[in-house]
Coordinates of C-alpha atoms in Angstrom, one line a residue:
M1 CA 41.9 -50.8 48.2
T2 CA 38.3 -50.3 47.4
T3 CA 35.8 -51.6 49.9
P4 CA 32.5 -53.4 48.9
E5 CA 30.6 -50.5 50.4
A6 CA 32.6 -48.1 48.2
E7 CA 32.1 -50.2 45.2
Q8 CA 28.4 -50.3 45.9
G9 CA 28.4 -46.6 46.3
D10 CA 30.2 -46.2 43.0
V11 CA 27.7 -48.5 41.3
A12 CA 24.8 -46.5 42.8
G13 CA 26.4 -43.2 41.7
A14 CA 26.9 -44.6 38.2
D15 CA 23.3 -45.7 38.2
R16 CA 22.2 -42.2 39.3
A17 CA 24.3 -40.6 36.6
T18 CA 22.9 -42.9 33.9
S19 CA 19.4 -42.2 35.2
E20 CA 20.0 -38.5 35.2
G21 CA 21.5 -38.6 31.8
A22 CA 18.5 -40.5 30.5
A23 CA 16.2 -38.0 32.1
A24 CA 18.1 -35.1 30.5
R25 CA 18.1 -36.5 27.0
P26 CA 14.4 -35.7 26.2
E27 CA 15.1 -32.1 27.4
E28 CA 18.2 -31.9 25.3
R29 CA 16.2 -33.1 22.3
L30 CA 13.6 -30.4 23.0
E31 CA 16.4 -27.8 23.1
R32 CA 17.8 -29.0 19.8
A33 CA 14.3 -28.9 18.3
V34 CA 13.7 -25.4 19.5
R35 CA 17.1 -24.2 18.1
A36 CA 16.3 -25.8 14.8
A37 CA 12.8 -24.3 14.7
E38 CA 14.2 -20.9 15.6
Q39 CA 16.7 -21.0 12.8
A40 CA 14.1 -22.2 10.3
L41 CA 11.8 -19.4 11.4
I42 CA 14.5 -16.8 11.0
E43 CA 15.2 -17.9 7.5
Y44 CA 11.4 -17.9 6.7
E45 CA 11.0 -14.4 8.2
I46 CA 13.9 -13.2 6.0
A47 CA 12.3 -14.7 2.9
V48 CA 8.9 -13.2 3.7
E49 CA 10.3 -9.8 4.6
T50 CA 12.4 -9.8 1.4
F51 CA 9.3 -10.6 -0.6
R52 CA 7.3 -7.9 1.2
V53 CA 9.9 -5.2 0.5
E54 CA 10.0 -6.3 -3.1
V55 CA 6.3 -6.1 -3.5
E56 CA 6.1 -2.7 -1.7
N57 CA 8.9 -1.2 -3.8
F58 CA 7.2 -2.4 -7.0
A59 CA 3.9 -1.1 -5.8
R60 CA 5.4 2.3 -5.2
L61 CA 7.1 2.3 -8.6
H62 CA 3.8 1.2 -10.1
E63 CA 2.0 4.1 -8.5
Q64 CA 4.6 6.6 -9.5
R65 CA 4.8 5.6 -13.2
L66 CA 1.3 4.4 -13.9
G67 CA -0.8 6.3 -11.4
P68 CA -0.9 9.5 -13.4
L69 CA -1.9 7.6 -16.5
Y70 CA -4.8 5.8 -14.7
A71 CA -5.9 9.1 -13.2
R72 CA -5.9 10.7 -16.7
L73 CA -7.9 7.9 -18.1
E74 CA -10.5 8.3 -15.4
E75 CA -10.7 12.0 -15.9
L76 CA -11.1 11.5 -19.7
E77 CA -13.9 8.9 -19.0
A78 CA -15.7 11.4 -16.8
Q79 CA -15.3 14.3 -19.4
T80 CA -16.5 12.0 -22.2
A81 CA -19.5 10.8 -20.3
E82 CA -20.4 14.4 -19.4
A83 CA -20.0 15.6 -23.0
R84 CA -22.2 12.7 -24.2
A85 CA -24.8 13.5 -21.6
A86 CA -24.8 17.2 -22.5
R87 CA -25.4 16.3 -26.2
T88 CA -28.1 13.6 -25.7
G89 CA -29.8 14.8 -22.5
D90 CA -30.7 11.1 -21.9
P91 CA -31.3 10.3 -18.2
E92 CA -29.2 7.2 -18.5
D93 CA -26.3 9.1 -20.0
L94 CA -26.7 11.7 -17.2
R95 CA -26.5 9.0 -14.6
K96 CA -23.4 7.5 -16.1
A97 CA -21.8 11.0 -16.2
Q98 CA -22.5 11.6 -12.6
E99 CA -21.1 8.2 -11.6
A100 CA -17.9 8.8 -13.7
R101 CA -17.4 12.2 -12.1
A102 CA -18.0 10.8 -8.6
R103 CA -15.1 8.3 -9.2
V104 CA -12.6 11.1 -9.7
Q105 CA -14.1 13.6 -7.3
P106 CA -12.7 14.0 -3.7
I107 CA -15.0 12.6 -1.1
D108 CA -16.9 15.3 0.6
G109 CA -17.2 15.4 4.3
V110 CA -14.2 13.2 5.1
E111 CA -12.6 15.8 7.2
E112 CA -15.7 16.4 9.3
L113 CA -16.3 12.7 9.6
L114 CA -12.8 11.9 10.9
N115 CA -12.7 14.9 13.2
G116 CA -10.0 16.8 11.4
W117 CA -7.6 13.9 11.2
M118 CA -7.6 13.6 7.4
D119 CA -9.3 14.8 4.2
S120 CA -9.8 13.1 0.9
H121 CA -6.1 13.5 0.2
G122 CA -4.9 11.7 3.3
L123 CA -3.8 12.2 6.9
F124 CA -2.9 15.7 8.1
P125 CA 0.6 16.3 9.5
E126 CA -0.7 16.5 13.0
A127 CA -2.4 13.1 12.7
V128 CA 0.8 11.6 11.3
A129 CA 2.7 13.0 14.3
M130 CA 0.2 11.5 16.7
L131 CA 0.3 8.1 15.1
T132 CA 4.1 8.1 15.1
D133 CA 4.4 9.2 18.7
Q134 CA 5.9 12.5 17.7
P135 CA 5.0 15.7 19.7
V136 CA 2.4 17.8 18.0
R137 CA 2.3 20.7 20.5
P138 CA 3.9 21.5 23.8
P139 CA 2.3 19.7 26.8
Q140 CA -0.1 21.9 28.8
R141 CA 1.2 23.1 32.2
V142 CA -0.5 21.4 35.2
R143 CA -0.5 22.8 38.7
P144 CA -1.1 19.9 41.1
S145 CA -3.6 20.4 43.9
E146 CA -2.6 20.4 47.6
E147 CA -4.0 16.9 47.9
A148 CA -1.9 15.7 45.0
R149 CA 1.2 17.3 46.6
R150 CA 0.5 15.6 49.9
L151 CA 0.0 12.2 48.3
Y152 CA 3.2 12.7 46.2
R153 CA 5.3 13.7 49.2
E154 CA 4.0 10.8 51.2
L155 CA 4.7 8.2 48.5
A156 CA 8.1 9.7 47.7
R157 CA 9.1 9.3 51.4
K158 CA 7.9 5.7 51.6
A159 CA 9.0 4.4 48.2
H160 CA 12.3 6.3 47.5
P161 CA 14.8 3.9 45.9
D162 CA 17.6 5.0 48.2
L163 CA 15.7 3.3 51.0
A164 CA 16.3 -0.1 49.4
Q165 CA 19.1 -2.4 50.6
E166 CA 18.9 -5.0 47.7
E167 CA 19.2 -4.4 44.0
G168 CA 15.9 -6.1 43.2
E169 CA 14.0 -4.0 45.7
R170 CA 15.7 -0.8 44.4
E171 CA 14.6 -1.6 40.8
R172 CA 11.0 -2.1 42.0
R173 CA 11.1 1.2 43.8
E174 CA 12.6 3.0 40.8
E175 CA 9.8 1.7 38.5
F176 CA 7.2 2.6 41.1
I177 CA 8.5 6.1 41.7
T178 CA 8.6 6.7 37.9
R179 CA 4.8 6.1 37.8
V180 CA 4.3 8.3 40.9
N181 CA 6.2 11.1 39.2
A182 CA 4.1 10.7 36.0
A183 CA 0.8 10.8 38.0
Y184 CA 2.0 13.9 39.9
A185 CA 3.0 15.7 36.7
R186 CA -0.5 15.2 35.4
G187 CA -2.0 16.3 38.7
D188 CA -3.8 13.0 38.9
E189 CA -5.1 12.7 42.5
D190 CA -7.0 9.4 41.8
G191 CA -3.9 7.9 40.2
L192 CA -1.8 8.8 43.2
R193 CA -4.4 7.3 45.6
E194 CA -4.3 4.1 43.6
L195 CA -0.5 4.0 43.7
A196 CA -0.7 4.6 47.5
A197 CA -3.0 1.6 47.8
E198 CA -0.7 -0.4 45.6
W199 CA 2.3 0.4 47.7
T200 CA 0.4 -0.4 51.0
A201 CA -0.5 -3.8 49.5
G202 CA 3.1 -4.6 48.9
P203 CA 4.9 -6.4 46.1
K204 CA 3.0 -9.2 44.3
P205 CA 4.2 -12.7 45.2
E206 CA 6.4 -14.2 42.6
E207 CA 4.6 -16.7 40.3
Q208 CA 5.9 -20.2 40.2
R209 CA 8.2 -20.5 37.2
P210 CA 7.5 -23.3 34.7
S211 CA 9.9 -26.1 34.3
R212 CA 12.5 -26.1 31.6
S213 CA 10.5 -28.6 29.6
E214 CA 7.4 -26.5 29.9
E215 CA 9.3 -23.4 28.7
L216 CA 10.7 -25.3 25.7
Y217 CA 7.2 -26.6 24.7
A218 CA 5.8 -23.1 25.1
R219 CA 8.6 -21.8 22.9
L220 CA 7.9 -24.4 20.2
E221 CA 4.2 -23.4 20.3
W222 CA 5.1 -19.7 19.9
L223 CA 7.4 -20.5 17.0
A224 CA 4.6 -22.5 15.3
E225 CA 2.1 -19.7 15.8
R226 CA 4.6 -17.2 14.4
K227 CA 5.2 -19.4 11.4
E228 CA 1.4 -19.6 10.8
L229 CA 1.2 -15.8 11.0
L230 CA 4.1 -15.4 8.5
T231 CA 2.5 -17.9 6.2
L232 CA -0.7 -15.9 6.2
V233 CA 1.2 -12.7 5.5
A234 CA 3.1 -14.4 2.6
R235 CA -0.2 -15.7 1.2
Q236 CA -1.8 -12.3 1.3
L237 CA 1.2 -10.8 -0.5
E238 CA 1.2 -13.6 -3.1
D239 CA -2.5 -13.2 -3.8
G240 CA -2.2 -9.5 -4.4
A241 CA -2.3 -7.8 -7.8
I242 CA 1.2 -6.5 -7.5
A243 CA 2.7 -9.9 -6.8
G244 CA 0.7 -11.2 -9.7
M245 CA 2.4 -8.6 -11.9
L246 CA 5.8 -9.5 -10.6
R247 CA 5.1 -13.2 -11.5
L248 CA 4.5 -12.1 -15.0
A249 CA 8.0 -10.7 -15.4
P250 CA 10.2 -11.8 -12.5
D251 CA 13.4 -11.0 -14.4
D252 CA 12.3 -7.6 -15.8
P253 CA 9.6 -5.9 -13.8
D254 CA 10.6 -2.5 -15.0
G255 CA 10.1 -3.7 -18.6
L256 CA 6.6 -4.8 -17.7
L257 CA 5.8 -1.3 -16.3
D258 CA 7.1 0.2 -19.5
E259 CA 4.9 -2.1 -21.6
I260 CA 1.8 -1.3 -19.5
A261 CA 2.6 2.4 -19.6
E262 CA 2.8 2.3 -23.4
K263 CA -0.6 0.7 -23.6
L264 CA -2.1 3.2 -21.2
R265 CA -0.7 6.1 -23.2
G266 CA -2.3 4.6 -26.3
E267 CA -5.6 4.4 -24.4
V268 CA -5.2 8.0 -23.3
A269 CA -4.6 9.1 -26.9
Q270 CA -7.7 7.2 -28.0
R271 CA -9.9 8.6 -25.3
E272 CA -8.7 12.1 -26.0
A273 CA -9.6 11.6 -29.7
E274 CA -13.0 10.4 -28.7
L275 CA -13.6 13.3 -26.4
A276 CA -12.4 15.8 -29.1
A277 CA -14.8 14.2 -31.6
L278 CA -17.7 14.5 -29.2
L279 CA -17.0 18.2 -28.4
S280 CA -16.7 19.0 -32.0
Q281 CA -20.3 17.8 -32.6
E282 CA -21.7 20.4 -30.2

């Protein structure tokens, strides 16, 4: 038999459950919104990345097939301007010839300006290795000073991971000792002193974690910012010349390149004929 007190307790419990359920519903809606936004962003990223790869591949093919023809046209333009200037001696023709030659001439002083990282033809292999985090040369040997040895031994004794009794503390010590080892390998006395001061100060107090709702709102904000960034990337791709060419022939971009190449070869033949005519007049 249920007593009135028990019934009242059941009613109160039901009221609490209803209240808690009502309080949880906005959070659940936020979670559903985050999941939907994440899926939409993934699909959008896939679309943007697919388009980027398509544009880059077409740009590479464009350069391979049409680059030599454009370079030949520029060289013929320079030779023609130089031949005309040599024949007329006109200052304006001489200026145009110099400008045409400058457009195809490697840029002087690039190597000195960029401290040996690149020349007019591009990055040196050593620079590429640096930018891609690949080793360029073996690291120099460092002999730590006596003070560095003392600091290192002192820190190793105090912060060794084997002294920890809890997993979290062990992980903290392992991360700290990794930095100590790196500083000692460099012979960095100042760095070791800073690490000693850091260890003496103790671990930083844990920051108060945000609520679940705050985390979800922050996640939605990040997703929105990411979407804006991808939209900017997509717009830049779409506004580029290569994307414009792709729009001209979306079903047959190779055919478009063939058509352009044929026109360029015609221009090359015409420029070669003009240059031959000029040279024959000398």
